[in-house]
Short mmCIF file of C-alpha atoms and ligand atoms in Angstrom, two decimals:
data_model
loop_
_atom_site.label_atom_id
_atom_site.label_comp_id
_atom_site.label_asym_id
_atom_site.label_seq_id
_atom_site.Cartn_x
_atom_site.Cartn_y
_atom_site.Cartn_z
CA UNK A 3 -113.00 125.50 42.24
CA UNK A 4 -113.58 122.11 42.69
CA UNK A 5 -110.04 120.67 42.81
CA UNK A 6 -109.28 122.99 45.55
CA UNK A 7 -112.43 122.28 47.77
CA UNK A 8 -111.41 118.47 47.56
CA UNK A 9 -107.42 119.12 48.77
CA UNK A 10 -109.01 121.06 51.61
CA UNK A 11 -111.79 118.52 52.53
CA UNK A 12 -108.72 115.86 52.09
CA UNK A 13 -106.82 117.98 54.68
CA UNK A 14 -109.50 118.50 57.28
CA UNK A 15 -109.94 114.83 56.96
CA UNK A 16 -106.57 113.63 57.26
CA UNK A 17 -105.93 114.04 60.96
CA UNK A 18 -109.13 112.71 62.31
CA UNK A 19 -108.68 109.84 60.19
CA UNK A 20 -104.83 109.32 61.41
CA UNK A 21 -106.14 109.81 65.41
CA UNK A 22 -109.34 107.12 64.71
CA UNK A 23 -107.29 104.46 63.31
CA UNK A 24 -104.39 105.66 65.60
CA UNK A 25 -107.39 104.80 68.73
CA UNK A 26 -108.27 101.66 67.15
CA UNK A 27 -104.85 100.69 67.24
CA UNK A 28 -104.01 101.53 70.82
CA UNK A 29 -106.84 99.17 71.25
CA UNK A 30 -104.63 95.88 69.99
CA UNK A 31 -101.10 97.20 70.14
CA UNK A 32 -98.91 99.35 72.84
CA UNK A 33 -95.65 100.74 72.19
CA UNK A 34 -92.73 98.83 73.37
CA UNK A 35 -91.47 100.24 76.92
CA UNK A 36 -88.32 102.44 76.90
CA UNK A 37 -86.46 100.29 79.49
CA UNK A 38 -87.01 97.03 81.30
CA UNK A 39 -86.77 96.60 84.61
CA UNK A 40 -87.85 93.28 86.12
CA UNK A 41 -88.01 89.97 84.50
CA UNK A 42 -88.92 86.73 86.05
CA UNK A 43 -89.70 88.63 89.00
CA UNK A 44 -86.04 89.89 89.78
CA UNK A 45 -84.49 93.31 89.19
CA UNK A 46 -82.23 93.74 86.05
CA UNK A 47 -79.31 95.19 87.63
CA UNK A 48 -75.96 96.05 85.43
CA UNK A 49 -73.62 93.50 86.89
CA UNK A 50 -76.16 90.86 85.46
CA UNK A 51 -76.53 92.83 81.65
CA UNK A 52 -72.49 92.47 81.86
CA UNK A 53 -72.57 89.25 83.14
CA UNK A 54 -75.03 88.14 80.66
CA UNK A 55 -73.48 89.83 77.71
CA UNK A 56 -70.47 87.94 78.24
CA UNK A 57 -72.37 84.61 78.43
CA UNK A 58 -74.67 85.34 75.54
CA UNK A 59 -71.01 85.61 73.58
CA UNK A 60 -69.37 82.62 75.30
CA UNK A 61 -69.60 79.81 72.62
CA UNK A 62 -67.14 77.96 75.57
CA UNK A 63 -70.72 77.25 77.23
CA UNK A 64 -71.36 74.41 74.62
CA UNK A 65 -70.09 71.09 74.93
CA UNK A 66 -68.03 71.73 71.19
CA UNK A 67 -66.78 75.19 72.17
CA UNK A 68 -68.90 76.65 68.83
CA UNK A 69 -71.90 77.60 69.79
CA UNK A 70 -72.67 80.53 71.23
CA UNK A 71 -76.57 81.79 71.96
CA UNK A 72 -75.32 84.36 69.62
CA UNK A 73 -74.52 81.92 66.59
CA UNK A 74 -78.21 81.29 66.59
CA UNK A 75 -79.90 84.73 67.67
CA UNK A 76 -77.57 86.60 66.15
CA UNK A 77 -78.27 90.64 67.12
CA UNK A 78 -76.31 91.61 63.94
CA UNK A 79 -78.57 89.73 62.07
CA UNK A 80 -82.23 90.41 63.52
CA UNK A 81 -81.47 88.52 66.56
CA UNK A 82 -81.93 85.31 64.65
CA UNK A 83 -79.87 83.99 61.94
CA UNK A 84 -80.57 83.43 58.30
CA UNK A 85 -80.85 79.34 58.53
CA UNK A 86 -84.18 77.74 58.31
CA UNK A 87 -83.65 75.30 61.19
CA UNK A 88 -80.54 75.74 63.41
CA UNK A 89 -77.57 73.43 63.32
CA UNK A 90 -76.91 72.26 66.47
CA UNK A 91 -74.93 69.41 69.23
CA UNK A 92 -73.46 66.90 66.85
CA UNK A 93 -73.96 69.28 63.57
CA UNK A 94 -77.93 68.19 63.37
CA UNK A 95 -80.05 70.13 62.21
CA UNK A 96 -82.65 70.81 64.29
CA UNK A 97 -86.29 71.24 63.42
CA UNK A 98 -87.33 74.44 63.94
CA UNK A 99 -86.39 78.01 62.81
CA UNK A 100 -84.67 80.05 65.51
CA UNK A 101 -86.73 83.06 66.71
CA UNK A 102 -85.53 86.73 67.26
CA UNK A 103 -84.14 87.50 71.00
CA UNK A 104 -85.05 91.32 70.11
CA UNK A 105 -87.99 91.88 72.26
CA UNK A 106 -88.05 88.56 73.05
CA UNK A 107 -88.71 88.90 77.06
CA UNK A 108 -92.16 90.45 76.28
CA UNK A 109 -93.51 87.83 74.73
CA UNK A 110 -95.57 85.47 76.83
CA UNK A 111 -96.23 82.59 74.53
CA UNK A 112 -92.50 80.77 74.58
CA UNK A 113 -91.07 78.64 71.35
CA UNK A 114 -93.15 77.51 68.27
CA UNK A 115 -95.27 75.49 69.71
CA UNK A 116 -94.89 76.15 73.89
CA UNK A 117 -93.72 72.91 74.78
CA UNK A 118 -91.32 74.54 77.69
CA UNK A 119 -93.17 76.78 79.91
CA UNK A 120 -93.39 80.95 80.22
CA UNK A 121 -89.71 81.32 80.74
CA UNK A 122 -90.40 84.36 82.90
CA UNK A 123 -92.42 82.10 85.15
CA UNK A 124 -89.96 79.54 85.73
CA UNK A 125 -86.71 81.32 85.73
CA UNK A 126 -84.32 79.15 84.69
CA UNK A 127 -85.72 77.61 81.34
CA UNK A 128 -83.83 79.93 78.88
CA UNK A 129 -80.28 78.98 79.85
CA UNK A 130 -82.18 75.55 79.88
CA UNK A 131 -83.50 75.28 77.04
CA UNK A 132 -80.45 77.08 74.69
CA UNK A 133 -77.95 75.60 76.51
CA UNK A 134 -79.52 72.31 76.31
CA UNK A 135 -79.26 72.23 72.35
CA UNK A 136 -75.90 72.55 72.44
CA UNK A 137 -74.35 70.66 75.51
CA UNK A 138 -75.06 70.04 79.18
CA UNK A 139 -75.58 72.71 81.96
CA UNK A 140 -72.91 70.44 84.21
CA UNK A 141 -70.43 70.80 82.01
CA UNK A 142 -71.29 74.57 81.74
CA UNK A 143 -71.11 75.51 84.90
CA UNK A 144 -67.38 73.65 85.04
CA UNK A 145 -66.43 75.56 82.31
CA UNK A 146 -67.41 78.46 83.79
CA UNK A 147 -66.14 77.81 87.10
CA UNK A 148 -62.52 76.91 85.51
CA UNK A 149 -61.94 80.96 84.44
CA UNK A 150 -60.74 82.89 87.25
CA UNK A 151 -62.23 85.82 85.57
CA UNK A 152 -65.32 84.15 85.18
CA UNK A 153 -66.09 83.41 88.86
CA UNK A 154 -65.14 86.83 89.76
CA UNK A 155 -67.56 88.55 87.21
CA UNK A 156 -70.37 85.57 89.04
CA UNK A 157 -69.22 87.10 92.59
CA UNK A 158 -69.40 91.02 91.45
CA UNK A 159 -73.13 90.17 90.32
CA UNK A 160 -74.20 88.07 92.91
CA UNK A 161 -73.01 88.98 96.24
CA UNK A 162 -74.65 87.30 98.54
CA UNK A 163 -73.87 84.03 97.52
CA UNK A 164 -71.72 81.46 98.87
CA UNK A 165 -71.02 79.74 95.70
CA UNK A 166 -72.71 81.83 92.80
CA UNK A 167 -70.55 80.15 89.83
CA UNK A 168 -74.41 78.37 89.38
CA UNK A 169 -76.61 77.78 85.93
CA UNK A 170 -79.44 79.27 87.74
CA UNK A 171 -77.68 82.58 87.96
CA UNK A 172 -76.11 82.64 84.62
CA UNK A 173 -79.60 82.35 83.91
CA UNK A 174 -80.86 85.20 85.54
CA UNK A 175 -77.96 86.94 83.90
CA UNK A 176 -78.56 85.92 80.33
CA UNK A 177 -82.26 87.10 81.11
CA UNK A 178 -80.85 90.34 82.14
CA UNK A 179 -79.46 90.91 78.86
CA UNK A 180 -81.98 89.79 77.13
CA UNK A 181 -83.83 92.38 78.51
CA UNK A 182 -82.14 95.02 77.45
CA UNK A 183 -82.74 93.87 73.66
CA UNK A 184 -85.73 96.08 72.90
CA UNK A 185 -85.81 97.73 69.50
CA UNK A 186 -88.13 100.84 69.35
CA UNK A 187 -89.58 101.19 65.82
CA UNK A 188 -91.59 103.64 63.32
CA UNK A 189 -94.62 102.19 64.13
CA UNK A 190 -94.05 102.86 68.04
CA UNK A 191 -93.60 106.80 67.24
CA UNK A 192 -96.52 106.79 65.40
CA UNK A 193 -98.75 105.02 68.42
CA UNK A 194 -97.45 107.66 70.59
CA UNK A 195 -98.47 110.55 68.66
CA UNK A 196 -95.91 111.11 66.10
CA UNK A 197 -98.34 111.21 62.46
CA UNK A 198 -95.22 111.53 60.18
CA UNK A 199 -93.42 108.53 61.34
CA UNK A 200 -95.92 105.99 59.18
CA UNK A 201 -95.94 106.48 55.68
CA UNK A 202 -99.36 106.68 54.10
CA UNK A 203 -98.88 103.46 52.84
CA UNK A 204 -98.31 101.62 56.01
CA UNK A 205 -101.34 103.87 57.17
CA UNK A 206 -103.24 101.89 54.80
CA UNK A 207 -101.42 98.55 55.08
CA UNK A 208 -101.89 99.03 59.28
CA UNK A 209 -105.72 99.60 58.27
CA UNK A 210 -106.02 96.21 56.40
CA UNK A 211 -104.19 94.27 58.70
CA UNK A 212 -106.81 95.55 61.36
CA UNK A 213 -109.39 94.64 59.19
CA UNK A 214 -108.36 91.81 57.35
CA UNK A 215 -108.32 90.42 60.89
CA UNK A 216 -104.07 89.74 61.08
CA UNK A 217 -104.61 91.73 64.07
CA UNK A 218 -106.84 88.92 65.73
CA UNK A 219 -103.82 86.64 66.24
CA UNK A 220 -100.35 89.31 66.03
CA UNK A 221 -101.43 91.52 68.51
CA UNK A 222 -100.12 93.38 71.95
CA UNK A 223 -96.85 94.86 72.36
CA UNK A 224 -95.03 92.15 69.95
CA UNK A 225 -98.01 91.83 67.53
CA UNK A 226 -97.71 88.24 68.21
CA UNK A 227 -95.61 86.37 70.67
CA UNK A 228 -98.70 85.64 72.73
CA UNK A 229 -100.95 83.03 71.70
CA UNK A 230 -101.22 79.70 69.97
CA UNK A 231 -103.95 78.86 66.73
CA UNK A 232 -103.84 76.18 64.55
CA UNK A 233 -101.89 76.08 61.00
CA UNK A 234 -101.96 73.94 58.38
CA UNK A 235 -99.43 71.62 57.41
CA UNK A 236 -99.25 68.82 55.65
CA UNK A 237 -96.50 65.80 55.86
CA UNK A 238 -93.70 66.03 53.11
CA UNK A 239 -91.88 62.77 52.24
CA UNK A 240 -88.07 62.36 53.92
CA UNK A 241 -88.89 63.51 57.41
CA UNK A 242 -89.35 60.49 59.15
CA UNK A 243 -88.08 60.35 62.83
CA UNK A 244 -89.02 63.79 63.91
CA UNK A 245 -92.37 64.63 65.33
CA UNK A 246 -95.20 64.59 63.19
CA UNK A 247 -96.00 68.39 64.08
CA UNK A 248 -93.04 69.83 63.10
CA UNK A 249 -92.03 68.29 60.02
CA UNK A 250 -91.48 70.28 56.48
CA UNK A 251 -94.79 71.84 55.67
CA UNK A 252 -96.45 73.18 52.94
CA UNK A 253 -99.32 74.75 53.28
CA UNK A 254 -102.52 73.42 51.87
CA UNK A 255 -106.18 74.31 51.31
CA UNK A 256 -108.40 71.36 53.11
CA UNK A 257 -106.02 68.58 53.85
CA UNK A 258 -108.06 68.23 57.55
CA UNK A 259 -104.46 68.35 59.87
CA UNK A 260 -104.31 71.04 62.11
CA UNK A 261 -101.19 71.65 64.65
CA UNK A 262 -100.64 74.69 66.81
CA UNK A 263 -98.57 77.18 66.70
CA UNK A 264 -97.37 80.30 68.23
CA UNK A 265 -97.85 83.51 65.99
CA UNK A 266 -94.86 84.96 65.90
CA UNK A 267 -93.90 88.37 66.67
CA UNK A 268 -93.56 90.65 63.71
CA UNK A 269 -91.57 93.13 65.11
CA UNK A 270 -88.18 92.74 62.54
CA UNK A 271 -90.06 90.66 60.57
CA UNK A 272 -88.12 92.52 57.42
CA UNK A 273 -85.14 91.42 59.55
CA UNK A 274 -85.87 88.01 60.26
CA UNK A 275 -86.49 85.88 56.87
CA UNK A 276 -86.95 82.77 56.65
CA UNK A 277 -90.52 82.92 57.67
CA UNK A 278 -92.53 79.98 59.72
CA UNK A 279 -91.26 77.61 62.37
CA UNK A 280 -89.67 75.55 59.73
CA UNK A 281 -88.01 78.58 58.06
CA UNK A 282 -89.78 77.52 54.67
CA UNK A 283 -90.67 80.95 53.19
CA UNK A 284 -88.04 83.59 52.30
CA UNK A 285 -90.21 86.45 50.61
CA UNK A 286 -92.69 87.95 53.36
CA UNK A 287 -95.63 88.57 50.48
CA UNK A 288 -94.96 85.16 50.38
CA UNK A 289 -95.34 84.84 53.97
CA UNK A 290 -98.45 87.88 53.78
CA UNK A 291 -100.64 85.79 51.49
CA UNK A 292 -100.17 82.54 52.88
CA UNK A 293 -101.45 83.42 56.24
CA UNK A 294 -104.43 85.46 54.41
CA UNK A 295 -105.32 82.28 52.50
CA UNK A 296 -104.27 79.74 55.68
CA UNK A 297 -105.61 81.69 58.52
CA UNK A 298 -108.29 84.00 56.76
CA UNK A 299 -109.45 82.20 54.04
CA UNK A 300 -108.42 85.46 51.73
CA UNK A 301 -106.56 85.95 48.96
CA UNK A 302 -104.64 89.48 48.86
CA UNK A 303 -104.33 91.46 46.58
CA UNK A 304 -100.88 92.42 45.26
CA UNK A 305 -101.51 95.64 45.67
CA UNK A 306 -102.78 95.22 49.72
CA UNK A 307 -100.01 92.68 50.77
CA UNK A 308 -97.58 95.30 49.47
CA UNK A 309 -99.52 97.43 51.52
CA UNK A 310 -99.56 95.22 54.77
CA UNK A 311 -95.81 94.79 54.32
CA UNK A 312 -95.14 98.74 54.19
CA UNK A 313 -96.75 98.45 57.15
CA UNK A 314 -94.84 95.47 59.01
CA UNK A 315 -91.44 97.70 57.58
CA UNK A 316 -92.74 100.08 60.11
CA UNK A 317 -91.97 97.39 63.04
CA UNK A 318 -88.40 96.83 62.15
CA UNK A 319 -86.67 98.73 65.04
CA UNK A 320 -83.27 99.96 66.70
CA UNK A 321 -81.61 97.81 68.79
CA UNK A 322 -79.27 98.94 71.14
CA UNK A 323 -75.50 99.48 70.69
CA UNK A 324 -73.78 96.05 72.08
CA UNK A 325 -70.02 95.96 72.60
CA UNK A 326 -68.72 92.82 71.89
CA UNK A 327 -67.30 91.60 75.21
CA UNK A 328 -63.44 90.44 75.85
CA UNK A 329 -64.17 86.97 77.40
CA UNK A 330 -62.17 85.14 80.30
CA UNK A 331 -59.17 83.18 78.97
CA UNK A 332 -59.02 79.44 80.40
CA UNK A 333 -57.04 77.80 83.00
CA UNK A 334 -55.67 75.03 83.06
CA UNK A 335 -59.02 73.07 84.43
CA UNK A 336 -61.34 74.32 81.68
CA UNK A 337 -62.70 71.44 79.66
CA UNK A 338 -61.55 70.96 76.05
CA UNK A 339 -63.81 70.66 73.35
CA UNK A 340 -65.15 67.62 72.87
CA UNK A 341 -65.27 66.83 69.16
CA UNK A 342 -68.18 67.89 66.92
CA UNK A 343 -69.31 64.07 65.70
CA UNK A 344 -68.86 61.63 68.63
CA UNK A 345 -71.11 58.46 69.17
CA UNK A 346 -73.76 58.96 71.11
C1 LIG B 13 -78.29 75.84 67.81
C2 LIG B 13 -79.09 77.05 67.75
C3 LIG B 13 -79.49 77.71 69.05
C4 LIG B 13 -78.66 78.08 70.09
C5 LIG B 13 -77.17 77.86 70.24
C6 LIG B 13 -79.51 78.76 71.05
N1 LIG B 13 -80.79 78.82 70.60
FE1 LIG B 13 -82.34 79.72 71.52
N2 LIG B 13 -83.60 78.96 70.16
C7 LIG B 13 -83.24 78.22 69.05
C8 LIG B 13 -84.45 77.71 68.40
C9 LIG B 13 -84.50 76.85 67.15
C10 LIG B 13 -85.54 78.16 69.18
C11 LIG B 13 -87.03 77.87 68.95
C12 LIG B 13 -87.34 76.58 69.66
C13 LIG B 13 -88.80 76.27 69.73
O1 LIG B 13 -89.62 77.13 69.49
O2 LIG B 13 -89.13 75.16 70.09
C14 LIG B 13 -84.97 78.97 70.27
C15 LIG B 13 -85.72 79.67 71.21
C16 LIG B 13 -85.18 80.53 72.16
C17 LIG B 13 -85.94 81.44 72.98
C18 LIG B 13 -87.43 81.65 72.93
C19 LIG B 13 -87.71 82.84 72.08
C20 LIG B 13 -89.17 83.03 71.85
O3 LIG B 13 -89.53 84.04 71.30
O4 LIG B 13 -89.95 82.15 72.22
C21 LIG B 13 -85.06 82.08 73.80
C22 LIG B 13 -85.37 83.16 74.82
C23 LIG B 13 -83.75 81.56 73.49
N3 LIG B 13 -83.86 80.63 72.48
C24 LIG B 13 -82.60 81.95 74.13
C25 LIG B 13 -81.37 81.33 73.93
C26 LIG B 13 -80.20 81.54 74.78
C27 LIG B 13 -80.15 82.45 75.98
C28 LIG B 13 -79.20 80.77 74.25
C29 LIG B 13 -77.80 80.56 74.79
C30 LIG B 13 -77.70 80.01 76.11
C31 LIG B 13 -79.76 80.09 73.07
N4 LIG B 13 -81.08 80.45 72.92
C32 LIG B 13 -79.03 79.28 72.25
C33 LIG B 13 -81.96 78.00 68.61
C34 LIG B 13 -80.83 78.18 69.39
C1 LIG B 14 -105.67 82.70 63.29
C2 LIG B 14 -104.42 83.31 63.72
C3 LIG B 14 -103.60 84.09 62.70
C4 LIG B 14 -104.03 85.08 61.85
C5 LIG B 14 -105.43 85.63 61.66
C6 LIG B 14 -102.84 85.55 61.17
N1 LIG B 14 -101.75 84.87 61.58
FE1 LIG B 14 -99.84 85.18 60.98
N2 LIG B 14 -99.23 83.59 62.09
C7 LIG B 14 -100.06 82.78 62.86
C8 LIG B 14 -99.31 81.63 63.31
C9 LIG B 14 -99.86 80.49 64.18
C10 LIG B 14 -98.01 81.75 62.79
C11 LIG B 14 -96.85 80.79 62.97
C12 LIG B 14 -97.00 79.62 61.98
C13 LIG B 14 -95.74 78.81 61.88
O1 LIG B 14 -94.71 79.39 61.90
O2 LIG B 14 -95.74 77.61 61.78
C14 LIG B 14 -97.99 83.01 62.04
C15 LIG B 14 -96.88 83.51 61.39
C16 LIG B 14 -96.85 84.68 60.64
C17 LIG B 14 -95.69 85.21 59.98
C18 LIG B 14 -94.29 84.61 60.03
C19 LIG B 14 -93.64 84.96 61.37
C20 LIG B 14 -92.25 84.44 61.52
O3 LIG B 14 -91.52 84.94 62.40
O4 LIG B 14 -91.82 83.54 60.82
C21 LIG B 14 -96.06 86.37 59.35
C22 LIG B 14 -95.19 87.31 58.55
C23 LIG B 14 -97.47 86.55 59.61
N3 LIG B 14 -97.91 85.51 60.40
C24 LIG B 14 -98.23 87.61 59.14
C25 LIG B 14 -99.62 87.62 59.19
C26 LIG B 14 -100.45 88.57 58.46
C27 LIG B 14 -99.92 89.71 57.60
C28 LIG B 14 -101.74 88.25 58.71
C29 LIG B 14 -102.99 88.85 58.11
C30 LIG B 14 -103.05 88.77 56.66
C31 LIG B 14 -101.73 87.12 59.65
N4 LIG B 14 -100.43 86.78 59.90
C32 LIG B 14 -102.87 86.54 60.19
C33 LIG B 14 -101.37 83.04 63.17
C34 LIG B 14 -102.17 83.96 62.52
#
C-alpha cells in the first residue's frame, strides 16, 4: 500500500510545486515578447527590417569589403561566431569575444564592459560602434551612396528625407532588424503556463540557479544583459599593449583585482561557446562552476551544474527564418577595397 500512497502524494504535489517555483520565477524572469515594436524610440517599420537585412549582409560596408556584421554575429551560428576574440580592420584580433545579436535589443547593459552607452538611448551607436571595427562610417555611407539600388531601398524607407543615403538611418535600419532577432525558447513556454515544456531536470537545475543565487546577477527577460559586477581576472604574460581590464584571464581564488563586467545573457548560451568576454572557456560546466566558485564562492556539484545546464538548454530558442538578401551591385563610383594590411 505504501508505494502507491507515495506516487499519489508525488502527484498531488507535483503541480503546486511546478506553479510555486513557476511564481518565484516570474518574479526574476519574463518571457521574451512575441514581436518588437519600437526601439530607440522609433517605430520598426518593414522598409527598415529590409533595409537593415540587407546592411547587416553587406560586408561592402567595411573599409576591406570582408566584413560583414554578419561575419561576427553570425545568426547561423547563435548570432555570434565561434572565435574567442573577433578578427577585425587590418586582420587584428581584437580583444573581446563577440556577443549574440539574438535578443540583443532587450538588453540594457551594452558590450562587456559598457564603455559605449545604452545603444537604444543614443540611436546611432550600433552602426557606430560595428562599423567602426571594421572601417569608417564616411566611407560607408559613399559606398552606399555609389549603388543605385542602394539609395533607392534608403528613399523607399525613409521618405521624408531630402538626402536619406545617411549612417544615422542605416542605423535605425540595422536596429530594425535587429529587432526582429528574438528567439522564443522552452523555458518561455514554461513561464507562460506550459508545465511539459521544462524537463524535470531543468525544473531542478532552474531551482538551483534561483537558489544558488545565479539568478542575482542573470536575471530579467535576457537573464543577464543588464547589469555590471566585478570578476576576477588576473594578468597572463604576452598581452602587453591592450588594456589592463581586458587582457587573457584566468580566473583565480584571492588574487585582490577586480574589473567589471556585464553578465551576459544566457539565452543560447548552448549556442554561443566560447564563454567570457575573452572567449576563454569552451565547455559551459566549465563556464557553470567557474562563476559558482568566482561569483558565489561555491563549488558545484557535478551532478547540480549538469543540472543548471539542463536548465540553461531550456533558453536556447528559435530564431526567425532570414532570407539571405540579393545585395545592390556597384557602379562605377563605389570604392574598391582597400587592402587588408596597409600602414597605418
Ligand atoms: C570584427 C567583428 C565584428 C563586426 C564586424 C561587428 N561586430 Fe558587433 N560586436 C563585436 C564585438 C567583439 C562586440 C563586443 C564589444 C564589447 O563588448 O566591447 C560587439 C558588440 C555588438 C553589439 C552589442 C551587443 C550586446 O549585447 O551588448 C551590437 C548590437 C553589435 N555588436 C552590432 C553590430 C552591427 C550592427 C555590426 C555591423 C554594422 C557589427 N556589430 C559588426 C564584433 C563585431
Ligand atoms: C555576482 C554576479 C554573478 C553571479 C552571481 C553569476 N554570474 Fe554568471 N556572469 C557574471 C558576469 C559579470 C559574467 C561575465 C564575465 C566575463 O565574461 O568576463 C558572467 C558570465 C556568465 C556566463 C558566460 C556568458 C557568456 O556569454 O559568455 C555563464 C554561462 C554564466 N555567467 C552562468 C552563471 C551561472 C550558472 C551562475 C550561478 C552558478 C552565475 N553565472 C552567477 C556575473 C554573475
Amino acid at each position: 500500500m505504501r508505494a502507491p500512497l507515495t506516487v499519489l502524494l508525488a502527484c498531488l504535489a507535483l503541480p503546486a510545486a511546478a506553479d510555486s517555483l513557476r511564481d518565484h520565477a516570474l518574479t526574476l524572469f519574463e518571457p521574451l515578447p512575441d514581436r518588437i515594436d519600437t526601439v530607440a524610440g522609433h517605430p520598426v517599420t518593414p522598409e527598415q527590417v529590409d533595409l537593415g537585412r540587407m546592411l547587416y549582409f553587406d560586408p561592402r560596408i567595411s573599409d576591406t569589403g570582408q566584413f560583414a556584421c554578419a561575419t561576427c554575429h553570425n545568426p547561423a551560428t547563435g548570432g555570434d561566431s565561434n572565435r574567442d576574440t573577433s578578427i577585425g580592420h587590418a586582420w587584428q584580433t581584437g580583444p573581446q569575444n563577440a556577443p549574440t545579436i539574438f535578443n540583443a535589443t532587450l538588453n540594457s547593459a551594452r558590450f562587456w564592459q559598457g564603455w559605449a552607452e545604452d545603444l537604444p538611448a543614443t540611436g546611432d551607436s550600433l552602426l557606430q560602434v560595428g562599423a567602426e571595427r571594421t572601417g569608417t562610417p564616411e566611407r560607408m555611407v559613399a559606398t552606399l551612396a555609389s549603388m543605385p539600388a542602394y539609395v533607392d531601398a534608403f528613399t523607399r524607407t525613409f521618405p521624408d528625407d531630402a538626402d536619406p543615403v545617411t549612417f544615422a538611418n542605416a542605423t535605425t535600419a540595422l536596429e530594425s532588424f535587429i529587432a526582429t532577432l528574438v528567439t522564443p525558447a522552452p523555458f518561455d513556454a514554461w513561464l507562460k503556463g506550459e508545465d511539459s515544456a521544462l524537463s524535470p531536470q531543468a525544473r531542478e537545475g532552474l531551482a538551483l540557479f534561483i537558489d544558488k543565487g545565479c539568478a542575482t546577477c542573470h536575471q530579467g527577460v535576457n537573464l543577464g544583459g543588464n547589469s555590471y559586477h566585478p570578476f576576477r581576472v588576473i594578468r597572463t604574460p604576452g598581452t602587453e599593449g591592450q588594456p589592463e581590464s581586458i587582457q587573457c584571464f584566468s580566473v583565480v581564488e584571492d588574487d585582490g583585482t577586480q574589473y567589471l563586467f556585464r553578465a551576459g545573457t544566457l539565452r543560447n548560451i548552448t549556442l554561443t561557446s566560447p564563454y567570457f568576454s575573452e572567449g576563454s572557456v569552451r565547455s559551459l560546466p566549465l563556464a557553470i562552476q567557474i562563476m559558482g566558485r568566482t561569483q558565489l564562492g561555491t563549488d558545484l556539484s557535478d551532478e547540480e551544474t549538469d543540472r543548471i545546464a539542463a536548465f540553461l538548454e531550456s533558453l536556447e530558442g528559435t530564431p526567425p527564418p532570414i532570407t539571405l538578401p540579393v545585395l545592390p551591385r556597384e557602379s562605377a563610383l563605389t570604392p574598391a577595397p582597400l587592402p587588408p594590411l596597409r600602414e597605418e
